[in-house]
Amino acid sequence: MTATPPPVPRPGPTRRRALTTALAAGAAVLGAGALSGCGAAQAADGSTVRLWDLFSGADGGLLNDMVRAAGPDMPGTGIERTVLEWGTPYYTKLAMASAGGRGPDVAISHMSRLAGYAPTGLLDPWDLDLLAEYGVTPDDFADAVWSRTRFEGRTYALPLDTHPFIVFYHPEPAARAGLLTKDGTLDTEAFGSPDAFLAAGRELAAASGKQGIAFGYVTDSAQGWRLFYGLYRQTGGVFRLPAGGPAEVDVDRMAEVIAFMAKLVDGRVNPRRLDYPAAIAAFANRQTAMILSGEWELGTFRAADPKVGAAPFPTVFGTPAVYADSHSFVLPRRPHPDAGHRRRTHRAVAALLKAGQIWAGAGHIPAYRPVTETAAYAKLRPQADYARAQSHVVLDPAVWFAGAGSDFQNAMCQVLQQALLGGLAPDRAARAMVRRLDTFLSKPSPA
């Protein structure tokens, strides 16, 4: 018996529809060889839950630790990971395997991609009653993230984390600049308007003896959009993308945000023309006192400065909003799922969520709130200092063509880069973004 509405019959996904979804989101076609692993995803014994994910390096090691820690909460069940390359290849393979009903038992997906997968029938919904049996309920997640898990009244994603766009800083120059509170954390109110933010950058530059705030965006396909969209949502401006278009946005507020971003990287007190690696290096080498970046870079920055601080992105335009995404567990479609194995999969994922304290080591904010409400998490620095960002995160617009690694993000970044490099006035850049939005909206949805 489930508390969720009965399933609504939908047209089954087809390989053509899956391919359209993947291609629209920036995917390239993979050959048959790349799909050869799909059949193997279901080939092992029934006690094993097969997981596809995109976590390599340090994140991959932490997920292995989580699997081991989750063992006592899922006796008799093993988790077999398959790590795939992040980005286009991953989402293409996931879409194609799901269309054929040959995907793994569970997979990781960015929440921002859900609008392109759930409506096209590529995913199965989670059974909330079954999850509740294992101690996981909707109340355990922040509304800002949970609200994005739903489609037509059913839940298609379970958030593992929230990974917001935040600020990192070196405490010594920040203290000399007078930008720390009495408890040693960043005084984000000192960054509370465009002018105040730019002034703080000047103070940080003076305190560091070099430059103030790093931001890497040149040739990057996501960073410019992340900064823009978080700031734009702080303005309270409308951003609706109805099917078929046109986009309903506030062009004046878009231009205001772009003008601020251009001043932020004009080279006067902050470096200009930085790409992503150069910005990381500038901050790690203390050429700048602060950097605007994702919390996933915590490991890199802490290796360079064990005392590195972090805080939610300051509210610059009046309304709290922080750009973010969420790694989430999804159930690839199965035409005839085995009830016993689905139960085993629900139990395994519930156990992994409860082991989220380990995941916090990567800098990610565990989405399962009982983890972040523990004394152990409160002692984590600087993670606990920016955890409150999860209460007002904004993800990509919930449209089929947006999301992590999409052509949409890349198209927005191309316009923003032109504006930030001085080749396009803010108002013209805003109008150019709207034209590109309308182009995306004019394309038929694969759903």
PDB file of N, CA, C and O in Angstrom, residues 169-195:
ATOM      1  N   TYR A 169      37.300  31.622   1.609  1.00  0.00           N
ATOM      2  CA  TYR A 169      38.191  32.738   1.923  1.00  0.00           C
ATOM      3  C   TYR A 169      39.323  32.266   2.815  1.00  0.00           C
ATOM      4  O   TYR A 169      39.199  31.276   3.546  1.00  0.00           O
ATOM      5  N   HIS A 170      40.425  33.003   2.732  1.00  0.00           N
ATOM      6  CA  HIS A 170      41.533  32.778   3.666  1.00  0.00           C
ATOM      7  C   HIS A 170      41.269  33.643   4.901  1.00  0.00           C
ATOM      8  O   HIS A 170      41.085  34.870   4.769  1.00  0.00           O
ATOM      9  N   PRO A 171      41.234  33.071   6.098  1.00  0.00           N
ATOM     10  CA  PRO A 171      40.830  33.829   7.285  1.00  0.00           C
ATOM     11  C   PRO A 171      41.752  35.019   7.618  1.00  0.00           C
ATOM     12  O   PRO A 171      41.260  36.066   8.067  1.00  0.00           O
ATOM     13  N   GLU A 172      43.061  34.893   7.359  1.00  0.00           N
ATOM     14  CA  GLU A 172      43.963  35.965   7.788  1.00  0.00           C
ATOM     15  C   GLU A 172      43.675  37.286   7.067  1.00  0.00           C
ATOM     16  O   GLU A 172      43.449  38.313   7.732  1.00  0.00           O
ATOM     17  N   PRO A 173      43.685  37.317   5.736  1.00  0.00           N
ATOM     18  CA  PRO A 173      43.367  38.593   5.086  1.00  0.00           C
ATOM     19  C   PRO A 173      41.929  39.042   5.332  1.00  0.00           C
ATOM     20  O   PRO A 173      41.671  40.259   5.411  1.00  0.00           O
ATOM     21  N   ALA A 174      41.007  38.092   5.473  1.00  0.00           N
ATOM     22  CA  ALA A 174      39.627  38.481   5.760  1.00  0.00           C
ATOM     23  C   ALA A 174      39.536  39.179   7.115  1.00  0.00           C
ATOM     24  O   ALA A 174      38.793  40.158   7.281  1.00  0.00           O
ATOM     25  N   ALA A 175      40.312  38.688   8.084  1.00  0.00           N
ATOM     26  CA  ALA A 175      40.316  39.332   9.405  1.00  0.00           C
ATOM     27  C   ALA A 175      40.934  40.716   9.318  1.00  0.00           C
ATOM     28  O   ALA A 175      40.417  41.691   9.895  1.00  0.00           O
ATOM     29  N   ARG A 176      42.047  40.831   8.591  1.00  0.00           N
ATOM     30  CA  ARG A 176      42.700  42.147   8.458  1.00  0.00           C
ATOM     31  C   ARG A 176      41.786  43.143   7.740  1.00  0.00           C
ATOM     32  O   ARG A 176      41.854  44.348   8.003  1.00  0.00           O
ATOM     33  N   ALA A 177      40.939  42.633   6.872  1.00  0.00           N
ATOM     34  CA  ALA A 177      40.005  43.504   6.150  1.00  0.00           C
ATOM     35  C   ALA A 177      38.776  43.841   6.985  1.00  0.00           C
ATOM     36  O   ALA A 177      37.923  44.616   6.539  1.00  0.00           O
ATOM     37  N   GLY A 178      38.695  43.268   8.178  1.00  0.00           N
ATOM     38  CA  GLY A 178      37.538  43.541   9.033  1.00  0.00           C
ATOM     39  C   GLY A 178      36.259  42.878   8.549  1.00  0.00           C
ATOM     40  O   GLY A 178      35.163  43.386   8.808  1.00  0.00           O
ATOM     41  N   LEU A 179      36.399  41.725   7.880  1.00  0.00           N
ATOM     42  CA  LEU A 179      35.238  41.072   7.283  1.00  0.00           C
ATOM     43  C   LEU A 179      34.854  39.782   7.996  1.00  0.00           C
ATOM     44  O   LEU A 179      34.103  38.975   7.448  1.00  0.00           O
ATOM     45  N   LEU A 180      35.361  39.585   9.213  1.00  0.00           N
ATOM     46  CA  LEU A 180      34.961  38.427  10.002  1.00  0.00           C
ATOM     47  C   LEU A 180      34.117  38.874  11.190  1.00  0.00           C
ATOM     48  O   LEU A 180      34.299  39.979  11.717  1.00  0.00           O
ATOM     49  N   THR A 181      33.194  38.015  11.600  1.00  0.00           N
ATOM     50  CA  THR A 181      32.392  38.295  12.795  1.00  0.00           C
ATOM     51  C   THR A 181      33.188  37.905  14.039  1.00  0.00           C
ATOM     52  O   THR A 181      34.304  37.391  13.950  1.00  0.00           O
ATOM     53  N   LYS A 182      32.591  38.127  15.203  1.00  0.00           N
ATOM     54  CA  LYS A 182      33.282  37.816  16.457  1.00  0.00           C
ATOM     55  C   LYS A 182      33.600  36.326  16.593  1.00  0.00           C
ATOM     56  O   LYS A 182      34.562  35.956  17.259  1.00  0.00           O
ATOM     57  N   ASP A 183      32.757  35.474  15.966  1.00  0.00           N
ATOM     58  CA  ASP A 183      33.025  34.036  16.072  1.00  0.00           C
ATOM     59  C   ASP A 183      33.969  33.539  14.985  1.00  0.00           C
ATOM     60  O   ASP A 183      34.182  32.332  14.837  1.00  0.00           O
ATOM     61  N   GLY A 184      34.524  34.440  14.208  1.00  0.00           N
ATOM     62  CA  GLY A 184      35.529  34.071  13.221  1.00  0.00           C
ATOM     63  C   GLY A 184      34.984  33.646  11.877  1.00  0.00           C
ATOM     64  O   GLY A 184      35.744  33.236  10.996  1.00  0.00           O
ATOM     65  N   THR A 185      33.672  33.733  11.687  1.00  0.00           N
ATOM     66  CA  THR A 185      33.093  33.404  10.391  1.00  0.00           C
ATOM     67  C   THR A 185      32.948  34.661   9.544  1.00  0.00           C
ATOM     68  O   THR A 185      33.046  35.788  10.054  1.00  0.00           O
ATOM     69  N   LEU A 186      32.689  34.458   8.239  1.00  0.00           N
ATOM     70  CA  LEU A 186      32.610  35.599   7.334  1.00  0.00           C
ATOM     71  C   LEU A 186      31.383  36.464   7.645  1.00  0.00           C
ATOM     72  O   LEU A 186      30.277  35.953   7.860  1.00  0.00           O
ATOM     73  N   ASP A 187      31.580  37.760   7.668  1.00  0.00           N
ATOM     74  CA  ASP A 187      30.475  38.691   7.857  1.00  0.00           C
ATOM     75  C   ASP A 187      29.800  38.902   6.508  1.00  0.00           C
ATOM     76  O   ASP A 187      30.110  39.841   5.775  1.00  0.00           O
ATOM     77  N   THR A 188      28.876  38.028   6.177  1.00  0.00           N
ATOM     78  CA  THR A 188      28.251  38.081   4.850  1.00  0.00           C
ATOM     79  C   THR A 188      27.400  39.346   4.663  1.00  0.00           C
ATOM     80  O   THR A 188      27.170  39.768   3.529  1.00  0.00           O
ATOM     81  N   GLU A 189      26.982  39.954   5.766  1.00  0.00           N
ATOM     82  CA  GLU A 189      26.200  41.196   5.632  1.00  0.00           C
ATOM     83  C   GLU A 189      27.061  42.321   5.075  1.00  0.00           C
ATOM     84  O   GLU A 189      26.532  43.284   4.501  1.00  0.00           O
ATOM     85  N   ALA A 190      28.363  42.219   5.258  1.00  0.00           N
ATOM     86  CA  ALA A 190      29.265  43.235   4.703  1.00  0.00           C
ATOM     87  C   ALA A 190      29.319  43.168   3.174  1.00  0.00           C
ATOM     88  O   ALA A 190      29.897  44.050   2.538  1.00  0.00           O
ATOM     89  N   PHE A 191      28.738  42.102   2.608  1.00  0.00           N
ATOM     90  CA  PHE A 191      28.690  41.925   1.151  1.00  0.00           C
ATOM     91  C   PHE A 191      27.249  42.114   0.655  1.00  0.00           C
ATOM     92  O   PHE A 191      26.882  41.635  -0.409  1.00  0.00           O
ATOM     93  N   GLY A 192      26.418  42.831   1.418  1.00  0.00           N
ATOM     94  CA  GLY A 192      24.989  42.809   1.232  1.00  0.00           C
ATOM     95  C   GLY A 192      24.395  43.707   0.157  1.00  0.00           C
ATOM     96  O   GLY A 192      23.172  43.907   0.147  1.00  0.00           O
ATOM     97  N   SER A 193      25.183  44.247  -0.730  1.00  0.00           N
ATOM     98  CA  SER A 193      24.681  45.007  -1.880  1.00  0.00           C
ATOM     99  C   SER A 193      25.769  44.988  -2.940  1.00  0.00           C
ATOM    100  O   SER A 193      26.933  44.665  -2.647  1.00  0.00           O
ATOM    101  N   PRO A 194      25.436  45.324  -4.185  1.00  0.00           N
ATOM    102  CA  PRO A 194      26.498  45.337  -5.212  1.00  0.00           C
ATOM    103  C   PRO A 194      27.672  46.241  -4.828  1.00  0.00           C
ATOM    104  O   PRO A 194      28.837  45.848  -4.961  1.00  0.00           O
ATOM    105  N   ASP A 195      27.379  47.451  -4.355  1.00  0.00           N
ATOM    106  CA  ASP A 195      28.466  48.361  -3.970  1.00  0.00           C
ATOM    107  C   ASP A 195      29.255  47.817  -2.788  1.00  0.00           C
ATOM    108  O   ASP A 195      30.496  47.923  -2.742  1.00  0.00           O
TER     109      ASP A 195
END
